[in-house]
Short mmCIF file of C-alpha atoms and ligand atoms in Angstrom, two decimals:
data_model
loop_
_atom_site.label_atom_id
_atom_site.label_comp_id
_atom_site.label_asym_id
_atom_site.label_seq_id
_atom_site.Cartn_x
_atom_site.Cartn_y
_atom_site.Cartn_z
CA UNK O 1 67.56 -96.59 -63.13
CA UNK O 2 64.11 -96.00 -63.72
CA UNK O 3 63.53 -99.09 -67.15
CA UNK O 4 65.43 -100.88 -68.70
CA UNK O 5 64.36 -102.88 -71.75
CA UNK O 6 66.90 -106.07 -72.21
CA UNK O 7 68.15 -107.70 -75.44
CA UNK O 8 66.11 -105.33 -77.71
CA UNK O 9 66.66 -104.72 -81.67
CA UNK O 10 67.01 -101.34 -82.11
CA UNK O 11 66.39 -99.29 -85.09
CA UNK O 12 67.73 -95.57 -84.80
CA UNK O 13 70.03 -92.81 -87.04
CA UNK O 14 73.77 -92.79 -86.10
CA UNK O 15 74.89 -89.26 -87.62
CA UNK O 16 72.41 -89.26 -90.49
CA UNK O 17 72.36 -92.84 -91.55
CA UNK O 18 69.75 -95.49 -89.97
CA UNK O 19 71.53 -98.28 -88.26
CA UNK O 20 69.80 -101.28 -86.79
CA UNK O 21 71.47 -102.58 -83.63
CA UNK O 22 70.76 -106.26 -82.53
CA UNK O 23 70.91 -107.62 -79.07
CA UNK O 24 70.70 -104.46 -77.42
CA UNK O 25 69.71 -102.72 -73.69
CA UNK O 26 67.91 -99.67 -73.44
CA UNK O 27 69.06 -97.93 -69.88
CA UNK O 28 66.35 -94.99 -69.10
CA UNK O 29 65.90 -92.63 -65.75
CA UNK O 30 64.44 -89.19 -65.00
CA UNK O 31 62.64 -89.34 -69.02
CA UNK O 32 66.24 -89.48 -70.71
CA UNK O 33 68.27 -92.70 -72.21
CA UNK O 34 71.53 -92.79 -70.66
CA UNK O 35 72.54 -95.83 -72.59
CA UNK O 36 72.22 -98.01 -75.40
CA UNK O 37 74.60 -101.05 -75.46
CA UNK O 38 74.94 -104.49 -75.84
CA UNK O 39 72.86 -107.06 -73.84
CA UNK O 40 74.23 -107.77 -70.40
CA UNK O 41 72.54 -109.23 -67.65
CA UNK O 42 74.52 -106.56 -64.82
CA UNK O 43 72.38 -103.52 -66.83
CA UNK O 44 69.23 -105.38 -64.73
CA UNK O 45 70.59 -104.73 -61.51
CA UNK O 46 68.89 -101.96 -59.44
CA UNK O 47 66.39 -101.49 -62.61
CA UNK O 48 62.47 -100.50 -60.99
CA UNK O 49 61.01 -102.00 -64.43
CA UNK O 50 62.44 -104.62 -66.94
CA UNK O 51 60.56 -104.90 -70.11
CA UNK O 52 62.23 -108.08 -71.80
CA UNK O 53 62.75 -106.78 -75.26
CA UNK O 54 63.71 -109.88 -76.96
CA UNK O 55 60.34 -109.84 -79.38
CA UNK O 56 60.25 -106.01 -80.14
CA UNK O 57 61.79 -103.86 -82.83
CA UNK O 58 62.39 -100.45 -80.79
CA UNK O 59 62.41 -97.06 -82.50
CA UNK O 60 62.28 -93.93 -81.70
CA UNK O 61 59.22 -91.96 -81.36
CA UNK O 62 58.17 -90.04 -84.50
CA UNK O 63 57.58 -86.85 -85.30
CA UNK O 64 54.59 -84.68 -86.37
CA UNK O 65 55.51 -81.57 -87.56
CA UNK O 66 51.53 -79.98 -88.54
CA UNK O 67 48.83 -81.05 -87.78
CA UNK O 68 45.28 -79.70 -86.95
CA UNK O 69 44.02 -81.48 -83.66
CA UNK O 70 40.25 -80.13 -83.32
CA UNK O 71 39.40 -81.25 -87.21
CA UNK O 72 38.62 -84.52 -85.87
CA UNK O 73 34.85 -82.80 -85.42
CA UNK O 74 34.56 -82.15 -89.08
CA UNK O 75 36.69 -85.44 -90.16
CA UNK O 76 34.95 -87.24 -92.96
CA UNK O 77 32.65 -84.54 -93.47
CA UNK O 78 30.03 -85.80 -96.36
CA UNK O 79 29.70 -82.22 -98.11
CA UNK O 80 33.22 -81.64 -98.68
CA UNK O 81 34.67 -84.64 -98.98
CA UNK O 82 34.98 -84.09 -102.66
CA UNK O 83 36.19 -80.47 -102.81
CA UNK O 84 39.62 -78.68 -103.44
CA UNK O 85 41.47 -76.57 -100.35
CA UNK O 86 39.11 -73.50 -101.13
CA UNK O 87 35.70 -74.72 -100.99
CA UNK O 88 36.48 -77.13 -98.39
CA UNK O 89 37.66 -74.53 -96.26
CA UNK O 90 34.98 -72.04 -97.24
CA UNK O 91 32.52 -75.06 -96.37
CA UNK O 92 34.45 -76.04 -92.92
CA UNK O 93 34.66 -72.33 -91.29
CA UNK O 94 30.76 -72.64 -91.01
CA UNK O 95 31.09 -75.37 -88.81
CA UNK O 96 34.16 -73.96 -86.91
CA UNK O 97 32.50 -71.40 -85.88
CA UNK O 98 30.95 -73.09 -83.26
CA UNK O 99 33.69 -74.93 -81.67
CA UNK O 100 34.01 -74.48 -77.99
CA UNK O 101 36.35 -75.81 -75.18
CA UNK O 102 34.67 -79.06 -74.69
CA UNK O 103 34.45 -79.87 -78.46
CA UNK O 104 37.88 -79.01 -79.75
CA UNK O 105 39.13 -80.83 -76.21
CA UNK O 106 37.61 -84.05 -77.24
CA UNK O 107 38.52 -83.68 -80.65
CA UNK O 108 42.18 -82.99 -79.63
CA UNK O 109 42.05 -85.96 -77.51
CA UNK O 110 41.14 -88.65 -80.07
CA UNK O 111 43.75 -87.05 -82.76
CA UNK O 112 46.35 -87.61 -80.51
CA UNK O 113 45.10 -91.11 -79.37
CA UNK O 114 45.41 -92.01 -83.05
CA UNK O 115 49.18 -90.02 -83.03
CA UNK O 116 50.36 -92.29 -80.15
CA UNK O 117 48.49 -95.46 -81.49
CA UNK O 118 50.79 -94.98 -84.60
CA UNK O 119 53.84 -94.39 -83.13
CA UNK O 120 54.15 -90.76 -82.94
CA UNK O 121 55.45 -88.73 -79.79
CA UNK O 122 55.78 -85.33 -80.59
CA UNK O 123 53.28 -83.56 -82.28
CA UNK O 124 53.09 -80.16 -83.93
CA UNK O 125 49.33 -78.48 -83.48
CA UNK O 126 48.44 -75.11 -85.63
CA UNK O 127 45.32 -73.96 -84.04
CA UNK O 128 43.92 -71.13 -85.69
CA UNK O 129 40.50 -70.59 -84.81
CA UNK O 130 38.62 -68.77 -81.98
CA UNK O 131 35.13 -67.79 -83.19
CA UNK O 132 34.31 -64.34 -81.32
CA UNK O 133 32.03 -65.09 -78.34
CA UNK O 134 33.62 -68.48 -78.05
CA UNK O 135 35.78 -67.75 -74.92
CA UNK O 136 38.30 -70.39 -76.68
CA UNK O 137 41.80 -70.71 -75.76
CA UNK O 138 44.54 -72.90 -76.58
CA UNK O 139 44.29 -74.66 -73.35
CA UNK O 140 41.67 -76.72 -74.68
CA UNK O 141 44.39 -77.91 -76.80
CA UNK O 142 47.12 -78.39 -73.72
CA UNK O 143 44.60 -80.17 -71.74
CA UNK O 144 44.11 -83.20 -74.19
CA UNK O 145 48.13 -83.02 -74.61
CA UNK O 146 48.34 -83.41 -70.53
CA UNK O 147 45.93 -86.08 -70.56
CA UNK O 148 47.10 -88.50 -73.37
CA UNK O 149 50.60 -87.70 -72.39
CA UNK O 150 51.89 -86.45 -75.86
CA UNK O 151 54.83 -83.82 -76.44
CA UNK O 152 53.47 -81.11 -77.99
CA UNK O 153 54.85 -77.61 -80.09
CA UNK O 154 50.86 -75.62 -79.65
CA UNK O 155 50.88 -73.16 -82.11
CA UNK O 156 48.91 -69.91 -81.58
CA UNK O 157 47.31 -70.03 -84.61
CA UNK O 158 45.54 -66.71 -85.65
CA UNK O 159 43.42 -65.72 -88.77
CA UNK O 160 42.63 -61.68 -88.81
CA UNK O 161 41.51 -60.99 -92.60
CA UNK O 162 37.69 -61.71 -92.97
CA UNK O 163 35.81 -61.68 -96.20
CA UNK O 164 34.90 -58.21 -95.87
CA UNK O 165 38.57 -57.40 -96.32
CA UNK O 166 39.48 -59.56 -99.08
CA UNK O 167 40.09 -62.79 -96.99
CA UNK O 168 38.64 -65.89 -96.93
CA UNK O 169 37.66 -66.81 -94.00
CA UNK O 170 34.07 -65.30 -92.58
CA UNK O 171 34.01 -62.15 -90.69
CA UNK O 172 32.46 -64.38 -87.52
CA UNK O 173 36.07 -67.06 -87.51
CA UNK O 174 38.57 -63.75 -87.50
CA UNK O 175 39.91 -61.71 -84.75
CA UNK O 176 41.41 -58.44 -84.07
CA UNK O 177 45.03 -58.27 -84.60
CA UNK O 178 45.74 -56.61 -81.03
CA UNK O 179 43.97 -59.37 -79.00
CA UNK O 180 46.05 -62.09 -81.04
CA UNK O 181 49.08 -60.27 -79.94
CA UNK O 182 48.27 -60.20 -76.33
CA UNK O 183 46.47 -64.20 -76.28
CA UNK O 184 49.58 -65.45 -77.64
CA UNK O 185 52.05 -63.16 -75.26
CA UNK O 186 50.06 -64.31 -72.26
CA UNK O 187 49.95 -68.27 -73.95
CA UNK O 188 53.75 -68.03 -74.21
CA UNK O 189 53.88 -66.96 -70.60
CA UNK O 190 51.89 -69.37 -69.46
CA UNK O 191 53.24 -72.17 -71.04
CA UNK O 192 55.92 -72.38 -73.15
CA UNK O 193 58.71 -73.71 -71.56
CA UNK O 194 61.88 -73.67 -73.36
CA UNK O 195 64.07 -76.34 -71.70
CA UNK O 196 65.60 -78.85 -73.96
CA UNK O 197 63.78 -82.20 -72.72
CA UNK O 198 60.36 -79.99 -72.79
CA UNK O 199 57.01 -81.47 -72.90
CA UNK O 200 55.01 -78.44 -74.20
CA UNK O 201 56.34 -75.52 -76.12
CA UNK O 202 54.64 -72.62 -77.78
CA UNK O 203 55.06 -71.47 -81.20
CA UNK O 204 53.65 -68.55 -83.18
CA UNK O 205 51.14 -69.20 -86.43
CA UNK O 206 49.36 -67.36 -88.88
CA UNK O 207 47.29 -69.25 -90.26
CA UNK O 208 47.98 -68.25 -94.89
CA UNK O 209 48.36 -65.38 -96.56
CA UNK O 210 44.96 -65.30 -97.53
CA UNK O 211 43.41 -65.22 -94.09
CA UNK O 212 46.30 -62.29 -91.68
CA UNK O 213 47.93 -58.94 -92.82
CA UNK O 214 50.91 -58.02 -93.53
CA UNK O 215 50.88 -56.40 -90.40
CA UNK O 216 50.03 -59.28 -88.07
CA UNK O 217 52.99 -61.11 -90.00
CA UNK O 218 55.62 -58.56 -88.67
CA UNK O 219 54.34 -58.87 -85.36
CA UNK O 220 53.86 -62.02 -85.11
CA UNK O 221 57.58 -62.76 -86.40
CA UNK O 222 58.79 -59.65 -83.98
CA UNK O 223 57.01 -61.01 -80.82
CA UNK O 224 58.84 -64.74 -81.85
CA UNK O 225 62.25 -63.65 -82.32
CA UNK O 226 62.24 -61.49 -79.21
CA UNK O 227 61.12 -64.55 -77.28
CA UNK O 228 62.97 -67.05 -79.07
CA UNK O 229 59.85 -68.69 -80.74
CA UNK O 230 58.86 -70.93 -83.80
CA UNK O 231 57.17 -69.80 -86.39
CA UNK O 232 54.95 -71.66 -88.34
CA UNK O 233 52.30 -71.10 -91.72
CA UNK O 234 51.17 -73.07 -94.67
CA UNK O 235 52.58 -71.91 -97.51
CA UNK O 236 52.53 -72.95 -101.36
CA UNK O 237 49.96 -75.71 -100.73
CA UNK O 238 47.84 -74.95 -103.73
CA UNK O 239 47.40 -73.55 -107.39
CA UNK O 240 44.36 -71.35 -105.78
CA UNK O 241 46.36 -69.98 -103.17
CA UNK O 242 49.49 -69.08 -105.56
CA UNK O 243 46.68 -67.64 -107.88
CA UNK O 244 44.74 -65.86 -104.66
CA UNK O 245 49.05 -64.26 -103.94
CA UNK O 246 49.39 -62.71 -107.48
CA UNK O 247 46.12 -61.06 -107.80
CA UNK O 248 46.35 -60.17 -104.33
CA UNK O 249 50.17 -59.16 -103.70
CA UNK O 250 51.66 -59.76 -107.35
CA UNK O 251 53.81 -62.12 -105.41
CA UNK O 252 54.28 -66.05 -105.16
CA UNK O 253 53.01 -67.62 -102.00
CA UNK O 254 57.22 -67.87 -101.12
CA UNK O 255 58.22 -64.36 -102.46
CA UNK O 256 55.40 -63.03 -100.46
CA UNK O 257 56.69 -64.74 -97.02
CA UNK O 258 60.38 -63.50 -98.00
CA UNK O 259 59.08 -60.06 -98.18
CA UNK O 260 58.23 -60.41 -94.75
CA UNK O 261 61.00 -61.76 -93.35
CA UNK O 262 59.43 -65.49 -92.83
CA UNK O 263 61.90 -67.53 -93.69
CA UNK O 264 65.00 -68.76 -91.51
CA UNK O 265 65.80 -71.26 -89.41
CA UNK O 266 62.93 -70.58 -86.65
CA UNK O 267 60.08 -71.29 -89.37
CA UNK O 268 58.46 -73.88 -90.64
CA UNK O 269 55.88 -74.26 -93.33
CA UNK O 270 53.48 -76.67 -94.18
CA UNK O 271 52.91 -78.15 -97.40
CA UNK O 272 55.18 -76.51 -99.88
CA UNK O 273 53.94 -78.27 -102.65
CA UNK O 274 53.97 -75.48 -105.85
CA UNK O 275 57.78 -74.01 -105.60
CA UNK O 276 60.19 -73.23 -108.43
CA UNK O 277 63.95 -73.80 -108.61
CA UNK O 278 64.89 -70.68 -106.96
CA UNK O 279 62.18 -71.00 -104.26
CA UNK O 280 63.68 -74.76 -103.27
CA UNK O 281 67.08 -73.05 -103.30
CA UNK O 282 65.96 -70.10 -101.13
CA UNK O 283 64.68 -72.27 -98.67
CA UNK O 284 67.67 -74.53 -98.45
CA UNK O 285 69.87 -71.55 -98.05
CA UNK O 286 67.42 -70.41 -95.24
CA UNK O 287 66.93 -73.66 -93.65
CA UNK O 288 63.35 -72.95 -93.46
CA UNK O 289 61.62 -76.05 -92.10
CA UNK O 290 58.92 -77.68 -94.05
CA UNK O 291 56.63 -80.11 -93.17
CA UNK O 292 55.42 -82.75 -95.67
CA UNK O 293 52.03 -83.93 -95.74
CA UNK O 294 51.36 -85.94 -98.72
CA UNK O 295 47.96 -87.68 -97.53
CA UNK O 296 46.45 -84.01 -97.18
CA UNK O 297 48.10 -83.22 -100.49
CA UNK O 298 46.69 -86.02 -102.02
CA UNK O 299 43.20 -85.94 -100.35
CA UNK O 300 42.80 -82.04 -101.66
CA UNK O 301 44.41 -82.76 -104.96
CA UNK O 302 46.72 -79.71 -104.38
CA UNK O 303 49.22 -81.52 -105.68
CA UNK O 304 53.22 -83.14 -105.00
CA UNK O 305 55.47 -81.39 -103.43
CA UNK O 306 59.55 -81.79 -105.12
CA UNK O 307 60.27 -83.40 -101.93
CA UNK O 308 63.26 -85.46 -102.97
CA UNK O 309 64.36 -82.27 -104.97
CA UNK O 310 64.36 -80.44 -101.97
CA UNK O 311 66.46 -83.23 -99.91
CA UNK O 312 69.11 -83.68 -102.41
CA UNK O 313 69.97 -80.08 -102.23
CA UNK O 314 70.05 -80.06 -98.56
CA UNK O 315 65.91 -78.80 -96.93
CA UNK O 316 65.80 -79.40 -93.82
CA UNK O 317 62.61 -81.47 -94.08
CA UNK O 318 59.92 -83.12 -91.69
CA UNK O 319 56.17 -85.28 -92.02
CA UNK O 320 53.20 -83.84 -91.07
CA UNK O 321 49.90 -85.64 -90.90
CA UNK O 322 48.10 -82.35 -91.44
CA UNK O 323 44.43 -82.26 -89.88
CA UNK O 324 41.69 -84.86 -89.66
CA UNK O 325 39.44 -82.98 -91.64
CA UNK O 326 41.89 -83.23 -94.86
CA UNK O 327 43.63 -86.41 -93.76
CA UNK O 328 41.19 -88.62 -92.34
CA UNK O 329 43.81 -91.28 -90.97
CA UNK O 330 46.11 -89.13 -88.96
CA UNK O 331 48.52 -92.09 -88.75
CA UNK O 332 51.91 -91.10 -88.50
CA UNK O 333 53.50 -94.30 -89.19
CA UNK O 334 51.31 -94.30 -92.60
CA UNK O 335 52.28 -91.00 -93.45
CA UNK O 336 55.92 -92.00 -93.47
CA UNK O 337 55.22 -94.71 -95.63
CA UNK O 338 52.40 -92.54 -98.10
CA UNK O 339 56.02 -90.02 -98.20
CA UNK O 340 58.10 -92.46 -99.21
CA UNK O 341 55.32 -93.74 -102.12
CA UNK O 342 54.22 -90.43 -103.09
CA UNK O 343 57.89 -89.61 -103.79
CA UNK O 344 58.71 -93.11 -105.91
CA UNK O 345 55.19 -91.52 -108.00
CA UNK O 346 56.92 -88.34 -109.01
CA UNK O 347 60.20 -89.56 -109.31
CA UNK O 348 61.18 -93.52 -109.75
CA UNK O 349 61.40 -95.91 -107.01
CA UNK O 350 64.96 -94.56 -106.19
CA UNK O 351 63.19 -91.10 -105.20
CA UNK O 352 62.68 -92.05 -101.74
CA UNK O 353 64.56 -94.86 -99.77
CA UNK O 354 63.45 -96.88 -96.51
CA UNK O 355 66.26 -95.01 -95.17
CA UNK O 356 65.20 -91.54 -96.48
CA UNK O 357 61.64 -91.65 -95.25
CA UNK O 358 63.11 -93.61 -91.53
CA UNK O 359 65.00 -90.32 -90.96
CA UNK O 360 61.92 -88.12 -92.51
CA UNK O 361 59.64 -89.53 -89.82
CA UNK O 362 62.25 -88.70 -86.82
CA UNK O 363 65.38 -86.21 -87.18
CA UNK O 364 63.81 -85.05 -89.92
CA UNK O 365 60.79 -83.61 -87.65
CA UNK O 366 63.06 -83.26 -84.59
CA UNK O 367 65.62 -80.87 -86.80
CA UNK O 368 61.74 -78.87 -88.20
CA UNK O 369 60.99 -78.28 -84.45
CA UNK O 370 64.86 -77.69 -82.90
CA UNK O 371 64.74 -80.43 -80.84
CA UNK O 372 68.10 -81.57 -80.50
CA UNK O 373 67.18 -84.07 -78.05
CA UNK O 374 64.38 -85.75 -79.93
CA UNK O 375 64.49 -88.28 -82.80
CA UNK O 376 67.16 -91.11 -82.14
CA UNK O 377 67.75 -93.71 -79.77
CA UNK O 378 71.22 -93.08 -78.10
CA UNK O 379 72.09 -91.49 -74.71
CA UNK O 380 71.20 -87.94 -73.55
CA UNK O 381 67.86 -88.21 -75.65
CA UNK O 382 64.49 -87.86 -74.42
CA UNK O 383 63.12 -91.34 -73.81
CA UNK O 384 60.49 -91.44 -76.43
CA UNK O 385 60.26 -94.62 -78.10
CA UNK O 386 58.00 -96.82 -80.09
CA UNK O 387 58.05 -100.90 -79.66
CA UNK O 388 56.34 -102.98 -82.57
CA UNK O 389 56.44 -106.88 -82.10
CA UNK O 390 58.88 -108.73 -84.70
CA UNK O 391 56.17 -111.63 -84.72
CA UNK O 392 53.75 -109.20 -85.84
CA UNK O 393 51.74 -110.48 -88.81
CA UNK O 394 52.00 -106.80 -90.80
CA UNK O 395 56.29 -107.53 -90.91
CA UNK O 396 56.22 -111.35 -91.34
CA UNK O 397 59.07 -112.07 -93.60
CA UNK O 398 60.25 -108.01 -94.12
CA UNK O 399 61.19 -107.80 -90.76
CA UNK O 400 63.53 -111.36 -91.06
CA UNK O 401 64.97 -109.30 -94.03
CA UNK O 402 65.61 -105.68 -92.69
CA UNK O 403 64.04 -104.36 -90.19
CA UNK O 404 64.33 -100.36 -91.70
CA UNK O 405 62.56 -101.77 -94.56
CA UNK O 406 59.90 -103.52 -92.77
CA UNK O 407 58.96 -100.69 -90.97
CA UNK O 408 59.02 -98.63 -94.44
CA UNK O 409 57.33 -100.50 -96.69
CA UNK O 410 54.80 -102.81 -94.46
CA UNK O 411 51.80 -101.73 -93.97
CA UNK O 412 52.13 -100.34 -90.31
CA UNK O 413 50.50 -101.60 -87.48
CA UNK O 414 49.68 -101.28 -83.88
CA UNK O 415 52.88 -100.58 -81.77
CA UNK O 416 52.57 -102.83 -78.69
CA UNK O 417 54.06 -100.18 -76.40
CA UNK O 418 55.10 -96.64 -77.16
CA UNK O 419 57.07 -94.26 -74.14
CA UNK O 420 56.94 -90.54 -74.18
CA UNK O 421 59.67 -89.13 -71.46
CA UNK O 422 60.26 -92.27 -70.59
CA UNK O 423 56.36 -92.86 -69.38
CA UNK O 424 54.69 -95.69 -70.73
CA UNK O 425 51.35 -94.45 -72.69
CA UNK O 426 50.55 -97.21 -75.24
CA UNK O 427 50.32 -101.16 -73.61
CA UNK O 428 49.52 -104.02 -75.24
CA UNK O 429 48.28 -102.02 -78.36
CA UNK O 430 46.33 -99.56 -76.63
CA UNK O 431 46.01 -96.45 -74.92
CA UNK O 432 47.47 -97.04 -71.06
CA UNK O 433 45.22 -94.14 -69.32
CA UNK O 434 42.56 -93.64 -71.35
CA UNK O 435 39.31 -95.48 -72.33
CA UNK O 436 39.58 -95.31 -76.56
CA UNK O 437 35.92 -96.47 -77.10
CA UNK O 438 34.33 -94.53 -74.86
CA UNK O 439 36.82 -91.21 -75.94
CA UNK O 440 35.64 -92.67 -79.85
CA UNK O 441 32.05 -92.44 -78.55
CA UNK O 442 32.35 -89.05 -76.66
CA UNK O 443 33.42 -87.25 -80.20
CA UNK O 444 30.89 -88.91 -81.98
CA UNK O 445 28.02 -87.52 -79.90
CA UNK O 446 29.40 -84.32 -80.17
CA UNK O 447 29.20 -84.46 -83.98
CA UNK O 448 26.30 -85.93 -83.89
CA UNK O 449 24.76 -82.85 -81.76
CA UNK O 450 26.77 -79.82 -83.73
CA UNK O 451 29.45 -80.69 -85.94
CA UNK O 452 27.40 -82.52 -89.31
ZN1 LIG U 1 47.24 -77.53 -92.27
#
């Protein structure tokens, strides 16, 4: 056995209800739990590493189902920190344009030192940007994944509808449909790897409807489903983009997806804020995944997505952080917790329970992303977990109370230790591999030089 963490309180889903187990052992080898039971001191015995659990809450390792790594560079950005989706994007492609491997590599590095720091172990990344001349590739996104030591699903993002026809992007941030094609063939190739305890998989992305064709759409989908891809998109975030879809297509941001076939089990979109009934009910009877990100929602003012709606009639439904440049935390934990109080604003304090937004953060994003083996502490799942001190000030008295709710409702902080395939990446509250000032310092020069 390769750990074993003794005499642990475990919180985890049994079948879909949270549970909280007390007094338990954690048995881990080869990146996979192979068993969760009550303290004994035999479990010890041939163990390399013991971590004494008796002052940690363990959980498992949440999941972020969109984000947008590289916006770290533009995070906080003074001209647009004020604007809607539209002008901040129209703002935000000017500085994209310049992104290279270097900067979108240290960008990618500090958003997912902030994703482990909050207890996250699986992230989602829709990269959708590689400026002609730039020689960029999603590698520069792998890389920083390698490093850090995160789980990743790297979408091959793609934008191929400039200005000059209609879109809304510049000319200078789109590419031609073909080379898409053939970058993300030879990315899936390269690196997706389909296994079920995988550390890096490749999914498929257009980036909106008002940046790709229709064309690039049924490619795109063809080229997933023949290789047994994800596909992901944002979809519905805003009133402008539902506006831009009528003008445009004389459809709804949904109805236009439909009419291409995107919806199903194998997609996932983000945001899904402006639906009606018979869009929510369309994609429960799809199971298309979607991927909440209230911060960005809130942030952009686009709006609140029927998110308890959608769960009582049975979405299959995950938390996104979205990207730094429209959520300028990128906290997982947090963004559980802003779910379950954005929710309780639209709907009463029963709209979201501790419960609700525990599974939200973890088989929630593990059933957006078809990872079976993600999302729960039990055995035969990957050994990705998150361990928060009991005696930490942020749960004083909540965690003596319930420990689902502490974890819920608390103000989040720090985990002490967080494992991803059963390697330990977060100790004592910090990164294990990686220097975080001088990574902190490293993307600040480089905004400093190109990015303000
Ligand atoms: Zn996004």
């Amino acid at each position: 056995m390769d750990t074993i963490i003794t005499n642990a309180t475990v919180v985890t889903v049994q079948s879909w209800d949270p549970v909280v187990l007390t007094g338990y052992d954690v048995l881990i080898d080869g990146g996979v739990i192979q068993s969760v039971a009550p303290t004994d001191p035999s479990h010890v015995e041939g163990a390399k590493e013991v971590i004494p659990g008796d002052s940690y809450l363990v959980m498992p390792g949440m999941i972020n189902t969109h984000h947008h790594l590289y916006q770290s560079l533009t995070r906080g950005l003074a001209s647009v920190q004020n604007e809607p989706l539209f002008g901040w994007l129209t703002a935000l492609y000017e500085k994209w344009r310049y992104l290279n491997y270097e900067a979108v590599k240290v960008a990618a590095s500090v958003s997912i030192a902030e994703l482990l720091l909050s207890g996250c172990t699986t992230t989602s990344d829709h990269f959708y940007i590689f400026p002609a001349e730039s020689g960029l590739r999603i590698e520069a996104v792998l890389d920083a994944a390698d490093e850090l030591g995160i789980r990743i699903h790297a979408c091959r993002g793609s934008m191929s509808v400039g200005k000059s026809k209609g879109g809304l992007p510049p000319d200078s941030c789109v590419e031609n449909e073909a080379t898409i094609l053939e970058d993300s063939l030879r990315a899936v190739e390269a690196f997706h790897d389909a296994s079920p305890y995988s550390m890096r998989r490749i999914d498929l992305a257009p980036c909106s409807p008002f940046s790709v064709s229709s064309e690039l759409l049924r490619d795109t989908l063809s080229l997933a489903r023949s290789n047994n891809l994800l596909l992901h998109t944002h979809a519905a975030e805003t009133i402008d983009e539902q506006n831009y879809c009528l003008e445009r297509f004389k459809r709804r941001p949904i109805e236009f997806l439909a009419d291409h076939g995107w919806l199903g089990e194998d997609v996932y979109l983000a945001h899904c804020v402006h639906l009606n009934e018979s869009e929510m009910d369309l994609l429960v009877e799809t199971q298309t995944g979607i991927a909440h990100c209230p911060c960005s929602n809130m942030r952009l003012g686009s709006g609140i997505p029927p998110i308890a709606g959608l769960l009582e009639r049975g979405a299959k439904v995950g938390i996104g952080v979205d990207g730094s440049s429209s959520n300028d935390g990128g906290h997982m934990h947090a963004e559980a917790r802003q779910a379950l109080l954005l929710q309780r604003v639209l709907g009463g304090a029963s709209a979201m329970t501790t419960g609700r937004a525990f599974r939200l953060a973890t088989v929630g994003g593990a059933a957006v992303l078809g990872r079976q083996r993600l999302g729960k502490v039990e055995p035969m799942m990957a050994a990705d977990l998150v361990m928060y001190r009991k005696d930490d000030i942020a749960f004083a008295g909540a965690v003596a109370q319930d420990p689902i709710g502490a974890l819920m409702l608390c103000h989040p902080p720090r985990p002490d230790c967080v494992m991803v395939d059963g390697r330990i990446v977060v100790k004592d509250g910090h990164l294990a591999h990686i220097d975080e000032r001088a990574l902190a310092s490293s993307l600040n020069d480089l905004v400093r030089k190109a990015f303000r």
